[in-house]
PDB file of C-alpha atoms in Angstrom:
ATOM      1  CA  MET A   4     424.783 111.769 109.315  1.00 69.00           C
ATOM      2  CA  ARG A   5     422.805 113.060 106.402  1.00 77.00           C
ATOM      3  CA  LYS A   6     423.369 116.622 105.097  1.00 74.00           C
ATOM      4  CA  PRO A   7     420.422 118.970 104.502  1.00 72.00           C
ATOM      5  CA  ALA A   8     419.271 119.633 100.927  1.00 67.00           C
ATOM      6  CA  SER A   9     420.333 123.274 101.168  1.00 67.00           C
ATOM      7  CA  PHE A  10     423.948 122.068 101.397  1.00 68.00           C
ATOM      8  CA  TYR A  11     423.875 120.787  97.820  1.00 68.00           C
ATOM      9  CA  PHE A  12     422.342 123.870  96.199  1.00 69.00           C
ATOM     10  CA  PHE A  13     423.373 127.463  95.932  1.00 69.00           C
ATOM     11  CA  LYS A  14     421.756 129.827  98.344  1.00 72.00           C
ATOM     12  CA  SER A  15     418.854 131.572  96.731  1.00 72.00           C
ATOM     13  CA  LYS A  16     419.514 135.200  96.015  1.00 74.00           C
ATOM     14  CA  PRO A  17     416.772 137.759  96.201  1.00 76.00           C
ATOM     15  CA  ILE A  18     415.584 138.990  92.821  1.00 75.00           C
ATOM     16  CA  VAL A  19     416.101 142.721  92.685  1.00 75.00           C
ATOM     17  CA  LEU A  20     413.798 144.373  90.192  1.00 74.00           C
ATOM     18  CA  LYS A  21     414.533 147.811  88.888  1.00 78.00           C
ATOM     19  CA  ASP A  22     411.811 150.369  89.296  1.00 85.00           C
ATOM     20  CA  ARG A  23     410.030 151.369  86.111  1.00 85.00           C
ATOM     21  CA  TYR A  24     412.052 154.563  85.710  1.00 88.00           C
ATOM     22  CA  GLU A  25     415.345 152.674  85.679  1.00 89.00           C
ATOM     23  CA  GLN A  26     413.774 150.260  83.208  1.00 89.00           C
ATOM     24  CA  TRP A  27     412.813 153.160  80.939  1.00 89.00           C
ATOM     25  CA  ARG A  28     416.388 154.456  81.020  1.00 90.00           C
ATOM     26  CA  GLY A  29     417.724 150.968  80.334  1.00 89.00           C
ATOM     27  CA  VAL A  30     415.423 150.455  77.364  1.00 89.00           C
ATOM     28  CA  ALA A  31     416.472 153.840  75.971  1.00 89.00           C
ATOM     29  CA  GLY A  32     420.088 152.707  76.194  1.00 89.00           C
ATOM     30  CA  LEU A  33     419.367 149.392  74.494  1.00 90.00           C
ATOM     31  CA  LEU A  34     417.467 151.087  71.679  1.00 90.00           C
ATOM     32  CA  GLY A  35     420.430 153.381  71.066  1.00 89.00           C
ATOM     33  CA  PHE A  36     418.543 156.599  71.691  1.00 88.00           C
ATOM     34  CA  THR A  37     420.155 159.909  70.780  1.00 90.00           C
ATOM     35  CA  THR A  38     420.850 162.511  73.459  1.00 90.00           C
ATOM     36  CA  GLN A  39     417.635 164.359  72.620  1.00 91.00           C
ATOM     37  CA  GLU A  40     415.574 161.175  72.809  1.00 90.00           C
ATOM     38  CA  ARG A  41     417.130 160.218  76.162  1.00 91.00           C
ATOM     39  CA  LEU A  42     416.273 163.680  77.422  1.00 90.00           C
ATOM     40  CA  ARG A  43     412.610 163.000  76.637  1.00 91.00           C
ATOM     41  CA  VAL A  44     412.816 159.873  78.782  1.00 89.00           C
ATOM     42  CA  GLU A  45     414.201 162.060  81.570  1.00 89.00           C
ATOM     43  CA  TRP A  46     411.221 164.407  81.133  1.00 91.00           C
ATOM     44  CA  MET A  47     408.885 161.504  81.845  1.00 90.00           C
ATOM     45  CA  VAL A  48     410.926 160.277  84.815  1.00 90.00           C
ATOM     46  CA  PHE A  49     411.039 163.780  86.302  1.00 90.00           C
ATOM     47  CA  TYR A  50     407.317 164.249  85.682  1.00 91.00           C
ATOM     48  CA  TYR A  51     406.431 161.125  87.658  1.00 89.00           C
ATOM     49  CA  THR A  52     408.999 161.547  90.449  1.00 88.00           C
ATOM     50  CA  ALA A  53     410.205 165.032  91.396  1.00 87.00           C
ATOM     51  CA  ALA A  54     407.437 167.052  89.731  1.00 87.00           C
ATOM     52  CA  LYS A  55     404.704 164.825  91.197  1.00 89.00           C
ATOM     53  CA  GLU A  56     402.825 164.764  87.877  1.00 87.00           C
ATOM     54  CA  LYS A  57     402.828 168.530  87.388  1.00 90.00           C
ATOM     55  CA  VAL A  58     403.418 169.589  83.806  1.00 91.00           C
ATOM     56  CA  THR A  59     404.356 173.187  84.604  1.00 93.00           C
ATOM     57  CA  LEU A  60     407.159 172.164  86.964  1.00 92.00           C
ATOM     58  CA  THR A  61     408.538 169.682  84.457  1.00 92.00           C
ATOM     59  CA  ALA A  62     408.429 172.184  81.603  1.00 92.00           C
ATOM     60  CA  GLN A  63     410.116 174.897  83.671  1.00 92.00           C
ATOM     61  CA  HIS A  64     412.800 172.530  84.930  1.00 91.00           C
ATOM     62  CA  PHE A  65     413.816 171.432  81.428  1.00 90.00           C
ATOM     63  CA  GLY A  66     413.208 174.800  79.743  1.00 93.00           C
ATOM     64  CA  ILE A  67     410.562 173.571  77.323  1.00 92.00           C
ATOM     65  CA  SER A  68     407.032 174.717  76.641  1.00 93.00           C
ATOM     66  CA  ARG A  69     404.096 172.939  78.231  1.00 93.00           C
ATOM     67  CA  LYS A  70     402.739 172.296  74.756  1.00 95.00           C
ATOM     68  CA  THR A  71     405.914 170.425  73.805  1.00 93.00           C
ATOM     69  CA  PHE A  72     405.752 168.332  76.953  1.00 92.00           C
ATOM     70  CA  HIS A  73     402.068 167.562  76.391  1.00 94.00           C
ATOM     71  CA  LYS A  74     402.807 166.466  72.820  1.00 94.00           C
ATOM     72  CA  TRP A  75     405.439 163.959  73.931  1.00 93.00           C
ATOM     73  CA  PHE A  76     403.489 162.878  77.018  1.00 92.00           C
ATOM     74  CA  LYS A  77     400.400 162.140  74.907  1.00 93.00           C
ATOM     75  CA  ARG A  78     402.486 160.084  72.493  1.00 93.00           C
ATOM     76  CA  PHE A  79     404.053 158.223  75.441  1.00 91.00           C
ATOM     77  CA  LYS A  80     400.712 157.622  77.136  1.00 91.00           C
ATOM     78  CA  ASP A  81     398.929 156.532  73.934  1.00 93.00           C
ATOM     79  CA  SER A  82     401.606 153.906  73.341  1.00 91.00           C
ATOM     80  CA  LYS A  83     400.898 152.450  76.805  1.00 90.00           C
ATOM     81  CA  TYR A  84     404.144 153.883  78.227  1.00 87.00           C
ATOM     82  CA  LYS A  85     406.480 152.300  75.696  1.00 89.00           C
ATOM     83  CA  VAL A  86     409.814 154.079  75.620  1.00 88.00           C
ATOM     84  CA  ARG A  87     410.117 153.509  71.868  1.00 91.00           C
ATOM     85  CA  SER A  88     407.365 156.116  71.353  1.00 90.00           C
ATOM     86  CA  LEU A  89     409.749 158.846  72.577  1.00 90.00           C
ATOM     87  CA  ALA A  90     412.044 158.295  69.593  1.00 88.00           C
ATOM     88  CA  ASP A  91     411.931 160.637  66.625  1.00 87.00           C
ATOM     89  CA  ARG A  92     409.691 159.530  63.803  1.00 88.00           C
ATOM     90  CA  SER A  93     410.896 159.533  60.235  1.00 89.00           C
ATOM     91  CA  ARG A  94     410.468 162.805  58.378  1.00 89.00           C
ATOM     92  CA  ALA A  95     410.796 161.196  54.978  1.00 90.00           C
ATOM     93  CA  PRO A  96     407.823 161.606  52.667  1.00 89.00           C
ATOM     94  CA  HIS A  97     405.419 158.680  52.374  1.00 89.00           C
ATOM     95  CA  ARG A  98     405.494 158.815  48.603  1.00 89.00           C
ATOM     96  CA  LYS A  99     408.179 160.037  46.293  1.00 86.00           C
ATOM     97  CA  ARG A 100     407.584 160.932  42.662  1.00 82.00           C
ATOM     98  CA  ARG A 101     409.148 158.561  40.206  1.00 82.00           C
ATOM     99  CA  TRP A 102     410.820 159.200  36.901  1.00 77.00           C
ATOM    100  CA  GLU A 103     408.004 159.949  34.482  1.00 83.00           C
ATOM    101  CA  VAL A 104     409.867 159.841  31.181  1.00 86.00           C
ATOM    102  CA  THR A 105     409.244 156.596  29.320  1.00 88.00           C
ATOM    103  CA  LEU A 106     412.042 154.820  27.480  1.00 90.00           C
ATOM    104  CA  ILE A 107     410.448 155.670  24.131  1.00 92.00           C
ATOM    105  CA  GLN A 108     410.297 159.364  24.988  1.00 90.00           C
ATOM    106  CA  GLU A 109     413.874 159.280  26.249  1.00 90.00           C
ATOM    107  CA  GLU A 110     415.124 157.704  23.012  1.00 91.00           C
ATOM    108  CA  ARG A 111     413.190 160.188  20.880  1.00 91.00           C
ATOM    109  CA  ILE A 112     414.612 163.145  22.829  1.00 91.00           C
ATOM    110  CA  ARG A 113     418.159 161.781  22.507  1.00 92.00           C
ATOM    111  CA  HIS A 114     417.639 161.293  18.784  1.00 92.00           C
ATOM    112  CA  LEU A 115     416.472 164.909  18.406  1.00 92.00           C
ATOM    113  CA  ARG A 116     419.340 166.141  20.558  1.00 92.00           C
ATOM    114  CA  LYS A 117     421.876 164.376  18.331  1.00 92.00           C
ATOM    115  CA  ARG A 118     420.358 165.975  15.246  1.00 91.00           C
ATOM    116  CA  TYR A 119     420.131 169.423  16.874  1.00 91.00           C
ATOM    117  CA  PRO A 120     422.882 169.618  19.529  1.00 91.00           C
ATOM    118  CA  TYR A 121     422.603 173.396  19.989  1.00 92.00           C
ATOM    119  CA  TYR A 122     418.846 173.507  20.582  1.00 91.00           C
ATOM    120  CA  GLY A 123     417.529 173.968  24.080  1.00 91.00           C
ATOM    121  CA  LYS A 124     414.558 172.395  25.780  1.00 91.00           C
ATOM    122  CA  LYS A 125     411.993 174.817  24.331  1.00 92.00           C
ATOM    123  CA  LYS A 126     413.014 174.339  20.701  1.00 92.00           C
ATOM    124  CA  LEU A 127     413.321 170.582  21.197  1.00 92.00           C
ATOM    125  CA  LYS A 128     409.796 170.544  22.619  1.00 91.00           C
ATOM    126  CA  VAL A 129     408.413 172.187  19.474  1.00 92.00           C
ATOM    127  CA  LEU A 130     410.328 169.755  17.246  1.00 92.00           C
ATOM    128  CA  TYR A 131     409.229 166.772  19.336  1.00 90.00           C
ATOM    129  CA  GLU A 132     405.559 167.744  19.136  1.00 91.00           C
ATOM    130  CA  LYS A 133     405.762 168.301  15.358  1.00 91.00           C
ATOM    131  CA  GLU A 134     407.628 165.099  14.624  1.00 91.00           C
ATOM    132  CA  TYR A 135     405.877 162.685  16.986  1.00 90.00           C
ATOM    133  CA  SER A 136     402.538 164.537  17.449  1.00 90.00           C
ATOM    134  CA  GLU A 137     402.674 163.902  21.172  1.00 90.00           C
ATOM    135  CA  ASP A 138     402.637 166.435  23.986  1.00 91.00           C
ATOM    136  CA  ILE A 139     405.735 166.591  26.209  1.00 91.00           C
ATOM    137  CA  SER A 140     406.855 169.054  28.850  1.00 90.00           C
ATOM    138  CA  THR A 141     410.079 171.023  28.720  1.00 91.00           C
ATOM    139  CA  TRP A 142     410.869 169.637  32.158  1.00 91.00           C
ATOM    140  CA  LYS A 143     411.010 166.081  30.797  1.00 90.00           C
ATOM    141  CA  ILE A 144     413.263 167.183  27.954  1.00 91.00           C
ATOM    142  CA  GLU A 145     415.540 169.005  30.367  1.00 92.00           C
ATOM    143  CA  ARG A 146     415.837 165.906  32.571  1.00 89.00           C
ATOM    144  CA  VAL A 147     416.934 163.795  29.607  1.00 89.00           C
ATOM    145  CA  ILE A 148     419.346 166.443  28.284  1.00 88.00           C
ATOM    146  CA  ARG A 149     421.169 166.698  31.594  1.00 84.00           C
TER     147      ARG A 149
END
């Protein structure tokens, strides 16, 4: 007697998909969100479930202003509901000023400082401008002296 094909294979298990809110929470966990960032995810979940898409109820429930919720909701919506958009953005400046003293200027200032160790930045500036006939700020001299 021949056995049915189902005997040789594992029984198929139903695929249980998480709803999108559980997925959002899971993604937040995988991304290593901070407590504050996870709370923003909860704002969105509450907004779509318990608050039935009412901003005022969500804001009152979490003790935030409607403006704050709208700010984060807009960011979330504009990113096509990507949880990553609820993370804090960097507050670092886009550009940072670089050291503006050239090597030549630095050497000249050090040379003057060795000759006149008790002079401050203002007197060194006057000497520098006389000797090298080049304009230099006291700030640059101070940076080298330090």
